[in-house]
mmCIF file of N, CA and C in Angstrom:
data_model
loop_
_atom_site.group_PDB
_atom_site.id
_atom_site.type_symbol
_atom_site.label_atom_id
_atom_site.label_comp_id
_atom_site.label_asym_id
_atom_site.label_seq_id
_atom_site.Cartn_x
_atom_site.Cartn_y
_atom_site.Cartn_z
ATOM 1 N N MET A 17 68.512 8.717 192.343
ATOM 2 C CA MET A 17 69.560 9.526 192.924
ATOM 3 C C MET A 17 70.514 9.976 191.816
ATOM 4 N N LEU A 18 70.829 11.234 191.827
ATOM 5 C CA LEU A 18 71.739 11.820 190.851
ATOM 6 C C LEU A 18 73.188 11.551 191.275
ATOM 7 N N ILE A 19 74.005 11.121 190.331
ATOM 8 C CA ILE A 19 75.421 10.863 190.612
ATOM 9 C C ILE A 19 76.243 11.701 189.639
ATOM 10 N N ILE A 20 76.960 12.679 190.185
ATOM 11 C CA ILE A 20 77.789 13.554 189.358
ATOM 12 C C ILE A 20 79.256 13.244 189.640
ATOM 13 N N GLY A 21 79.948 12.813 188.599
ATOM 14 C CA GLY A 21 81.366 12.528 188.724
ATOM 15 C C GLY A 21 81.744 11.084 188.469
ATOM 16 N N HIS A 22 80.757 10.212 188.301
ATOM 17 C CA HIS A 22 81.061 8.807 187.998
ATOM 18 C C HIS A 22 81.552 8.728 186.557
ATOM 19 N N GLN A 23 82.613 7.971 186.338
ATOM 20 C CA GLN A 23 83.236 7.904 185.016
ATOM 21 C C GLN A 23 82.310 7.384 183.921
ATOM 22 N N ALA A 24 81.331 6.573 184.253
ATOM 23 C CA ALA A 24 80.454 5.992 183.235
ATOM 24 C C ALA A 24 79.195 6.820 182.985
ATOM 25 N N ILE A 25 78.974 7.847 183.799
ATOM 26 C CA ILE A 25 77.748 8.635 183.695
ATOM 27 C C ILE A 25 78.095 10.053 183.244
ATOM 28 N N PRO A 26 77.577 10.481 182.084
ATOM 29 C CA PRO A 26 77.863 11.846 181.625
ATOM 30 C C PRO A 26 77.320 12.879 182.622
ATOM 31 N N TYR A 27 78.067 13.943 182.788
ATOM 32 C CA TYR A 27 77.647 15.014 183.695
ATOM 33 C C TYR A 27 78.215 16.339 183.198
ATOM 34 N N PRO A 28 77.563 17.439 183.543
ATOM 35 C CA PRO A 28 78.066 18.747 183.114
ATOM 36 C C PRO A 28 79.301 19.150 183.916
ATOM 37 N N LYS A 29 80.108 19.994 183.329
ATOM 38 C CA LYS A 29 81.278 20.516 184.026
ATOM 39 C C LYS A 29 80.820 21.570 185.036
ATOM 40 N N PHE A 30 81.364 21.501 186.244
ATOM 41 C CA PHE A 30 81.098 22.493 187.279
ATOM 42 C C PHE A 30 82.296 23.441 187.330
ATOM 43 N N VAL A 31 82.026 24.744 187.247
ATOM 44 C CA VAL A 31 83.085 25.742 187.213
ATOM 45 C C VAL A 31 82.952 26.665 188.417
ATOM 46 N N LYS A 32 83.978 26.703 189.246
ATOM 47 C CA LYS A 32 84.000 27.583 190.420
ATOM 48 C C LYS A 32 84.200 29.013 189.940
ATOM 49 N N ILE A 33 83.335 29.916 190.407
ATOM 50 C CA ILE A 33 83.474 31.324 190.035
ATOM 51 C C ILE A 33 83.618 32.171 191.296
ATOM 52 N N HIS A 34 84.162 33.370 191.093
ATOM 53 C CA HIS A 34 84.365 34.305 192.197
ATOM 54 C C HIS A 34 83.685 35.643 191.940
ATOM 55 N N SER A 35 83.189 35.839 190.716
ATOM 56 C CA SER A 35 82.558 37.114 190.368
ATOM 57 C C SER A 35 81.626 36.919 189.172
ATOM 58 N N ILE A 36 80.818 37.917 188.922
ATOM 59 C CA ILE A 36 79.932 37.886 187.755
ATOM 60 C C ILE A 36 80.761 37.831 186.472
ATOM 61 N N GLN A 37 81.889 38.517 186.460
ATOM 62 C CA GLN A 37 82.745 38.527 185.276
ATOM 63 C C GLN A 37 83.228 37.119 184.913
ATOM 64 N N ASP A 38 83.424 36.272 185.909
ATOM 65 C CA ASP A 38 83.857 34.892 185.643
ATOM 66 C C ASP A 38 82.830 34.119 184.822
ATOM 67 N N ILE A 39 81.570 34.481 184.946
ATOM 68 C CA ILE A 39 80.505 33.794 184.204
ATOM 69 C C ILE A 39 80.706 33.967 182.701
ATOM 70 N N ASN A 40 81.250 35.119 182.304
ATOM 71 C CA ASN A 40 81.492 35.386 180.882
ATOM 72 C C ASN A 40 82.492 34.423 180.259
ATOM 73 N N HIS A 41 83.264 33.732 181.075
ATOM 74 C CA HIS A 41 84.278 32.802 180.577
ATOM 75 C C HIS A 41 83.824 31.343 180.663
ATOM 76 N N THR A 42 82.523 31.142 180.875
ATOM 77 C CA THR A 42 81.987 29.782 180.951
ATOM 78 C C THR A 42 81.112 29.504 179.735
ATOM 79 N N LEU A 43 80.902 28.236 179.476
ATOM 80 C CA LEU A 43 80.041 27.826 178.370
ATOM 81 C C LEU A 43 78.613 27.639 178.868
ATOM 82 N N ALA A 44 77.665 27.693 177.965
ATOM 83 C CA ALA A 44 76.253 27.582 178.336
ATOM 84 C C ALA A 44 75.918 26.244 178.981
ATOM 85 N N ASN A 45 76.652 25.187 178.641
ATOM 86 C CA ASN A 45 76.350 23.865 179.202
ATOM 87 C C ASN A 45 77.112 23.582 180.503
ATOM 88 N N GLU A 46 77.857 24.544 181.005
ATOM 89 C CA GLU A 46 78.579 24.385 182.266
ATOM 90 C C GLU A 46 77.745 24.948 183.414
ATOM 91 N N ILE A 47 77.964 24.419 184.587
ATOM 92 C CA ILE A 47 77.257 24.891 185.773
ATOM 93 C C ILE A 47 78.250 25.653 186.632
ATOM 94 N N VAL A 48 77.955 26.926 186.856
ATOM 95 C CA VAL A 48 78.822 27.710 187.731
ATOM 96 C C VAL A 48 78.445 27.414 189.169
ATOM 97 N N TRP A 49 79.434 27.485 190.060
ATOM 98 C CA TRP A 49 79.137 27.279 191.471
ATOM 99 C C TRP A 49 79.988 28.231 192.301
ATOM 100 N N PHE A 50 79.439 28.575 193.470
ATOM 101 C CA PHE A 50 80.100 29.526 194.358
ATOM 102 C C PHE A 50 79.534 29.365 195.756
ATOM 103 N N SER A 51 80.127 30.068 196.705
ATOM 104 C CA SER A 51 79.653 30.034 198.095
ATOM 105 C C SER A 51 79.359 31.456 198.553
ATOM 106 N N SER A 52 78.954 31.604 199.796
ATOM 107 C CA SER A 52 78.597 32.929 200.312
ATOM 108 C C SER A 52 79.790 33.878 200.316
ATOM 109 N N THR A 53 80.995 33.345 200.381
ATOM 110 C CA THR A 53 82.192 34.189 200.343
ATOM 111 C C THR A 53 82.226 35.011 199.059
ATOM 112 N N GLU A 54 81.847 34.400 197.947
ATOM 113 C CA GLU A 54 81.853 35.093 196.658
ATOM 114 C C GLU A 54 80.568 35.880 196.399
ATOM 115 N N ASP A 55 79.505 35.573 197.091
ATOM 116 C CA ASP A 55 78.194 36.158 196.768
ATOM 117 C C ASP A 55 77.747 37.196 197.794
ATOM 118 N N GLU A 56 78.648 38.083 198.141
ATOM 119 C CA GLU A 56 78.298 39.145 199.077
ATOM 120 C C GLU A 56 77.154 39.972 198.489
ATOM 121 N N ASP A 57 76.163 40.237 199.291
ATOM 122 C CA ASP A 57 74.976 41.008 198.889
ATOM 123 C C ASP A 57 74.183 40.352 197.757
ATOM 124 N N PHE A 58 74.408 39.070 197.507
ATOM 125 C CA PHE A 58 73.626 38.282 196.551
ATOM 126 C C PHE A 58 73.739 38.763 195.101
ATOM 127 N N HIS A 59 74.832 39.416 194.747
ATOM 128 C CA HIS A 59 74.990 39.920 193.382
ATOM 129 C C HIS A 59 75.093 38.793 192.354
ATOM 130 N N ILE A 60 75.903 37.782 192.650
ATOM 131 C CA ILE A 60 76.090 36.696 191.680
ATOM 132 C C ILE A 60 74.807 35.890 191.519
ATOM 133 N N SER A 61 74.187 35.521 192.620
ATOM 134 C CA SER A 61 72.967 34.707 192.542
ATOM 135 C C SER A 61 71.832 35.464 191.862
ATOM 136 N N THR A 62 71.714 36.746 192.142
ATOM 137 C CA THR A 62 70.673 37.547 191.493
ATOM 138 C C THR A 62 70.934 37.632 189.991
ATOM 139 N N PHE A 63 72.187 37.830 189.616
ATOM 140 C CA PHE A 63 72.553 37.864 188.198
ATOM 141 C C PHE A 63 72.200 36.537 187.523
ATOM 142 N N CYS A 64 72.591 35.436 188.156
ATOM 143 C CA CYS A 64 72.300 34.110 187.590
ATOM 144 C C CYS A 64 70.801 33.888 187.442
ATOM 145 N N HIS A 65 70.056 34.233 188.472
ATOM 146 C CA HIS A 65 68.605 34.039 188.445
ATOM 147 C C HIS A 65 67.969 34.884 187.342
ATOM 148 N N THR A 66 68.347 36.139 187.260
ATOM 149 C CA THR A 66 67.781 37.060 186.273
ATOM 150 C C THR A 66 68.128 36.647 184.846
ATOM 151 N N ASN A 67 69.335 36.137 184.655
ATOM 152 C CA ASN A 67 69.815 35.795 183.315
ATOM 153 C C ASN A 67 69.737 34.300 183.002
ATOM 154 N N GLN A 68 69.040 33.558 183.830
ATOM 155 C CA GLN A 68 68.817 32.126 183.644
ATOM 156 C C GLN A 68 70.117 31.337 183.468
ATOM 157 N N VAL A 69 71.109 31.689 184.283
ATOM 158 C CA VAL A 69 72.373 30.955 184.310
ATOM 159 C C VAL A 69 72.212 29.807 185.302
ATOM 160 N N CYS A 70 72.487 28.602 184.855
ATOM 161 C CA CYS A 70 72.374 27.430 185.720
ATOM 162 C C CYS A 70 73.514 27.467 186.733
ATOM 163 N N TYR A 71 73.160 27.418 188.030
ATOM 164 C CA TYR A 71 74.210 27.500 189.044
ATOM 165 C C TYR A 71 73.936 26.617 190.250
ATOM 166 N N ALA A 72 75.034 26.366 190.969
ATOM 167 C CA ALA A 72 74.982 25.619 192.225
ATOM 168 C C ALA A 72 75.589 26.506 193.306
ATOM 169 N N PHE A 73 75.102 26.325 194.521
ATOM 170 C CA PHE A 73 75.591 27.118 195.650
ATOM 171 C C PHE A 73 76.040 26.186 196.760
ATOM 172 N N TYR A 74 77.203 26.469 197.329
ATOM 173 C CA TYR A 74 77.689 25.682 198.462
ATOM 174 C C TYR A 74 77.085 26.264 199.736
ATOM 175 N N ALA A 75 76.190 25.519 200.363
ATOM 176 C CA ALA A 75 75.457 26.005 201.537
ATOM 177 C C ALA A 75 76.119 25.571 202.832
ATOM 178 N N SER A 76 76.097 26.486 203.799
ATOM 179 C CA SER A 76 76.635 26.149 205.118
ATOM 180 C C SER A 76 75.582 26.250 206.211
ATOM 181 N N THR A 77 74.364 26.692 205.844
ATOM 182 C CA THR A 77 73.280 26.786 206.823
ATOM 183 C C THR A 77 71.950 26.451 206.154
ATOM 184 N N PRO A 78 70.942 26.086 206.943
ATOM 185 C CA PRO A 78 69.606 25.885 206.377
ATOM 186 C C PRO A 78 69.051 27.159 205.736
ATOM 187 N N SER A 79 69.382 28.310 206.295
ATOM 188 C CA SER A 79 68.924 29.575 205.702
ATOM 189 C C SER A 79 69.464 29.732 204.288
ATOM 190 N N ASP A 80 70.724 29.344 204.073
ATOM 191 C CA ASP A 80 71.295 29.383 202.721
ATOM 192 C C ASP A 80 70.429 28.591 201.752
ATOM 193 N N LEU A 81 70.026 27.410 202.165
ATOM 194 C CA LEU A 81 69.202 26.560 201.306
ATOM 195 C C LEU A 81 67.937 27.282 200.871
ATOM 196 N N VAL A 82 67.214 27.820 201.822
ATOM 197 C CA VAL A 82 65.925 28.446 201.513
ATOM 198 C C VAL A 82 66.111 29.694 200.650
ATOM 199 N N ILE A 83 67.101 30.509 200.979
ATOM 200 C CA ILE A 83 67.341 31.736 200.210
ATOM 201 C C ILE A 83 67.734 31.402 198.776
ATOM 202 N N TYR A 84 68.710 30.509 198.618
ATOM 203 C CA TYR A 84 69.198 30.219 197.268
ATOM 204 C C TYR A 84 68.221 29.370 196.459
ATOM 205 N N ALA A 85 67.394 28.595 197.093
ATOM 206 C CA ALA A 85 66.330 27.893 196.370
ATOM 207 C C ALA A 85 65.374 28.918 195.769
ATOM 208 N N ASN A 86 65.093 29.975 196.525
ATOM 209 C CA ASN A 86 64.229 31.041 196.021
ATOM 210 C C ASN A 86 64.912 31.894 194.961
ATOM 211 N N LEU A 87 66.239 31.863 194.935
ATOM 212 C CA LEU A 87 66.992 32.589 193.911
ATOM 213 C C LEU A 87 67.339 31.692 192.720
ATOM 214 N N GLY A 88 66.684 30.551 192.624
ATOM 215 C CA GLY A 88 66.779 29.717 191.435
ATOM 216 C C GLY A 88 67.973 28.791 191.314
ATOM 217 N N ALA A 89 68.671 28.505 192.415
ATOM 218 C CA ALA A 89 69.801 27.568 192.329
ATOM 219 C C ALA A 89 69.306 26.200 191.873
ATOM 220 N N LYS A 90 69.987 25.616 190.909
ATOM 221 C CA LYS A 90 69.627 24.268 190.458
ATOM 222 C C LYS A 90 70.047 23.243 191.500
ATOM 223 N N TYR A 91 71.233 23.457 192.085
ATOM 224 C CA TYR A 91 71.763 22.542 193.089
ATOM 225 C C TYR A 91 72.242 23.308 194.314
ATOM 226 N N ILE A 92 72.077 22.681 195.457
ATOM 227 C CA ILE A 92 72.708 23.134 196.692
ATOM 228 C C ILE A 92 73.721 22.058 197.048
ATOM 229 N N ILE A 93 74.960 22.471 197.236
ATOM 230 C CA ILE A 93 76.045 21.542 197.551
ATOM 231 C C ILE A 93 76.356 21.627 199.039
ATOM 232 N N THR A 94 76.560 20.485 199.668
ATOM 233 C CA THR A 94 76.942 20.446 201.077
ATOM 234 C C THR A 94 77.815 19.224 201.323
ATOM 235 N N HIS A 95 78.572 19.281 202.391
ATOM 236 C CA HIS A 95 79.379 18.119 202.774
ATOM 237 C C HIS A 95 78.607 17.188 203.696
ATOM 238 N N SER A 96 77.926 17.756 204.669
ATOM 239 C CA SER A 96 77.321 16.867 205.673
ATOM 240 C C SER A 96 76.061 17.404 206.338
ATOM 241 N N LEU A 97 75.469 18.445 205.813
ATOM 242 C CA LEU A 97 74.250 18.987 206.427
ATOM 243 C C LEU A 97 73.029 18.211 205.944
ATOM 244 N N PHE A 98 72.805 17.054 206.542
ATOM 245 C CA PHE A 98 71.698 16.198 206.106
ATOM 246 C C PHE A 98 70.339 16.828 206.375
ATOM 247 N N GLU A 99 70.290 17.793 207.294
ATOM 248 C CA GLU A 99 69.026 18.479 207.548
ATOM 249 C C GLU A 99 68.565 19.251 206.312
ATOM 250 N N LEU A 100 69.486 19.632 205.437
ATOM 251 C CA LEU A 100 69.096 20.339 204.217
ATOM 252 C C LEU A 100 68.209 19.462 203.343
ATOM 253 N N GLN A 101 68.519 18.175 203.284
ATOM 254 C CA GLN A 101 67.708 17.249 202.495
ATOM 255 C C GLN A 101 66.293 17.177 203.043
ATOM 256 N N GLU A 102 66.168 17.123 204.358
ATOM 257 C CA GLU A 102 64.846 17.073 204.984
ATOM 258 C C GLU A 102 64.056 18.343 204.705
ATOM 259 N N ILE A 103 64.715 19.493 204.799
ATOM 260 C CA ILE A 103 64.047 20.769 204.540
ATOM 261 C C ILE A 103 63.583 20.826 203.088
ATOM 262 N N ALA A 104 64.450 20.448 202.159
ATOM 263 C CA ALA A 104 64.092 20.463 200.737
ATOM 264 C C ALA A 104 62.900 19.558 200.466
ATOM 265 N N ARG A 105 62.867 18.411 201.120
ATOM 266 C CA ARG A 105 61.768 17.467 200.942
ATOM 267 C C ARG A 105 60.484 18.014 201.566
ATOM 268 N N ASP A 106 60.587 18.559 202.784
ATOM 269 C CA ASP A 106 59.405 19.079 203.478
ATOM 270 C C ASP A 106 58.758 20.239 202.730
ATOM 271 N N TYR A 107 59.588 21.111 202.156
ATOM 272 C CA TYR A 107 59.071 22.292 201.467
ATOM 273 C C TYR A 107 58.902 22.087 199.964
ATOM 274 N N LEU A 108 59.154 20.874 199.492
ATOM 275 C CA LEU A 108 58.995 20.529 198.077
ATOM 276 C C LEU A 108 59.767 21.484 197.167
ATOM 277 N N LEU A 109 61.013 21.765 197.550
ATOM 278 C CA LEU A 109 61.842 22.681 196.774
ATOM 279 C C LEU A 109 62.273 22.031 195.463
ATOM 280 N N ASP A 110 62.362 22.829 194.419
ATOM 281 C CA ASP A 110 62.832 22.340 193.124
ATOM 282 C C ASP A 110 64.341 22.122 193.119
ATOM 283 N N THR A 111 65.040 22.828 193.979
ATOM 284 C CA THR A 111 66.492 22.714 194.093
ATOM 285 C C THR A 111 66.870 21.324 194.591
ATOM 286 N N GLN A 112 67.881 20.720 193.970
ATOM 287 C CA GLN A 112 68.351 19.403 194.409
ATOM 288 C C GLN A 112 69.564 19.563 195.321
ATOM 289 N N ILE A 113 69.628 18.722 196.345
ATOM 290 C CA ILE A 113 70.727 18.751 197.298
ATOM 291 C C ILE A 113 71.773 17.727 196.865
ATOM 292 N N LEU A 114 73.005 18.192 196.700
ATOM 293 C CA LEU A 114 74.115 17.315 196.326
ATOM 294 C C LEU A 114 75.097 17.226 197.484
ATOM 295 N N PHE A 115 75.390 16.013 197.901
ATOM 296 C CA PHE A 115 76.347 15.790 198.978
ATOM 297 C C PHE A 115 77.703 15.451 198.378
ATOM 298 N N VAL A 116 78.723 16.132 198.848
ATOM 299 C CA VAL A 116 80.078 15.916 198.355
ATOM 300 C C VAL A 116 80.618 14.609 198.927
ATOM 301 N N ILE A 117 81.124 13.767 198.035
ATOM 302 C CA ILE A 117 81.766 12.519 198.470
ATOM 303 C C ILE A 117 83.180 12.474 197.891
ATOM 304 N N ASP A 118 84.048 11.740 198.554
ATOM 305 C CA ASP A 118 85.434 11.635 198.096
ATOM 306 C C ASP A 118 85.654 10.474 197.138
ATOM 307 N N ASP A 119 84.834 9.428 197.265
ATOM 308 C CA ASP A 119 84.951 8.299 196.342
ATOM 309 C C ASP A 119 83.611 7.569 196.251
ATOM 310 N N MET A 120 83.506 6.730 195.258
ATOM 311 C CA MET A 120 82.250 6.037 194.973
ATOM 312 C C MET A 120 81.840 5.050 196.064
ATOM 313 N N GLN A 121 82.751 4.699 196.943
ATOM 314 C CA GLN A 121 82.422 3.782 198.036
ATOM 315 C C GLN A 121 81.372 4.386 198.970
ATOM 316 N N GLU A 122 81.220 5.703 198.958
ATOM 317 C CA GLU A 122 80.288 6.382 199.857
ATOM 318 C C GLU A 122 78.848 6.393 199.342
ATOM 319 N N ILE A 123 78.637 5.944 198.124
ATOM 320 C CA ILE A 123 77.294 6.006 197.538
ATOM 321 C C ILE A 123 76.283 5.190 198.334
ATOM 322 N N ALA A 124 76.641 4.008 198.778
ATOM 323 C CA ALA A 124 75.701 3.160 199.524
ATOM 324 C C ALA A 124 75.172 3.880 200.758
ATOM 325 N N GLU A 125 76.051 4.576 201.461
ATOM 326 C CA GLU A 125 75.628 5.334 202.642
ATOM 327 C C GLU A 125 74.657 6.444 202.254
ATOM 328 N N MET A 126 74.922 7.106 201.147
ATOM 329 C CA MET A 126 74.055 8.196 200.696
ATOM 330 C C MET A 126 72.700 7.669 200.218
ATOM 331 N N ILE A 127 72.692 6.499 199.618
ATOM 332 C CA ILE A 127 71.423 5.881 199.219
ATOM 333 C C ILE A 127 70.583 5.616 200.459
ATOM 334 N N ALA A 128 71.205 5.088 201.493
ATOM 335 C CA ALA A 128 70.494 4.791 202.743
ATOM 336 C C ALA A 128 69.929 6.059 203.378
ATOM 337 N N LYS A 129 70.596 7.185 203.159
ATOM 338 C CA LYS A 129 70.131 8.456 203.733
ATOM 339 C C LYS A 129 69.132 9.162 202.818
ATOM 340 N N ARG A 130 68.848 8.552 201.668
ATOM 341 C CA ARG A 130 67.830 9.038 200.737
ATOM 342 C C ARG A 130 68.084 10.472 200.265
ATOM 343 N N VAL A 131 69.322 10.729 199.863
ATOM 344 C CA VAL A 131 69.676 12.067 199.395
ATOM 345 C C VAL A 131 69.328 12.221 197.917
ATOM 346 N N ASP A 132 69.155 13.467 197.483
ATOM 347 C CA ASP A 132 68.856 13.736 196.077
ATOM 348 C C ASP A 132 69.984 13.283 195.170
ATOM 349 N N GLY A 133 71.218 13.554 195.612
ATOM 350 C CA GLY A 133 72.343 13.214 194.763
ATOM 351 C C GLY A 133 73.672 13.395 195.446
ATOM 352 N N VAL A 134 74.704 12.942 194.740
ATOM 353 C CA VAL A 134 76.077 13.087 195.225
ATOM 354 C C VAL A 134 76.915 13.710 194.119
ATOM 355 N N ILE A 135 77.993 14.354 194.539
ATOM 356 C CA ILE A 135 78.952 14.918 193.601
ATOM 357 C C ILE A 135 80.344 14.609 194.130
ATOM 358 N N LEU A 136 81.166 14.059 193.277
ATOM 359 C CA LEU A 136 82.535 13.753 193.685
ATOM 360 C C LEU A 136 83.300 15.051 193.920
ATOM 361 N N ALA A 137 84.078 15.085 194.977
ATOM 362 C CA ALA A 137 84.855 16.277 195.318
ATOM 363 C C ALA A 137 85.749 16.706 194.158
ATOM 364 N N SER A 138 86.249 15.748 193.399
ATOM 365 C CA SER A 138 87.138 16.072 192.275
ATOM 366 C C SER A 138 86.446 16.913 191.199
ATOM 367 N N VAL A 139 85.128 16.823 191.091
ATOM 368 C CA VAL A 139 84.374 17.613 190.113
ATOM 369 C C VAL A 139 84.395 19.094 190.490
ATOM 370 N N LEU A 140 84.528 19.375 191.774
ATOM 371 C CA LEU A 140 84.471 20.753 192.266
ATOM 372 C C LEU A 140 85.835 21.426 192.358
ATOM 373 N N LYS A 141 86.873 20.746 191.929
ATOM 374 C CA LYS A 141 88.212 21.348 191.963
ATOM 375 C C LYS A 141 88.245 22.565 191.051
ATOM 376 N N GLU A 142 88.966 23.576 191.507
ATOM 377 C CA GLU A 142 89.078 24.798 190.691
ATOM 378 C C GLU A 142 90.039 24.587 189.549
#
C-alpha cells in the first residue's frame, strides 16, 4: 500500500493547478493535481497525457476513474468512493487509487479495505 504524506516516507510534492499555464510553474518531480472543475473539456488532462506530465485527478464518479485512467492519470484521488478501488482492480487499470485521510490513525481501516494507497489531506493543500 502506498502512503503519501507520512513524515518518515519520502513522497513527491503534489501541486494543485487550475490551468495548463500553472503547469509551467511546477518542477518535473512534482505531481500536478486537479478536478473536473478545472478540466473543462479535458484540456488539462489531454495536455498532461500528450506531454507526459505526471498528474493526479480528484474523481467524484466511477466514470471519472475510467476516463482519466485512459488519459494517463498516475493517481485517482477520492475521499470515500471505495467502488473506484473495485473498478480499478476489476479492469486492471494502471492508475492507482489514493484515498484521502486526515491522520495516520486511519491507515489500519484502509489496509482492511485493501486500497492502493492513502494520501494525507495536508499534502493536497493549495
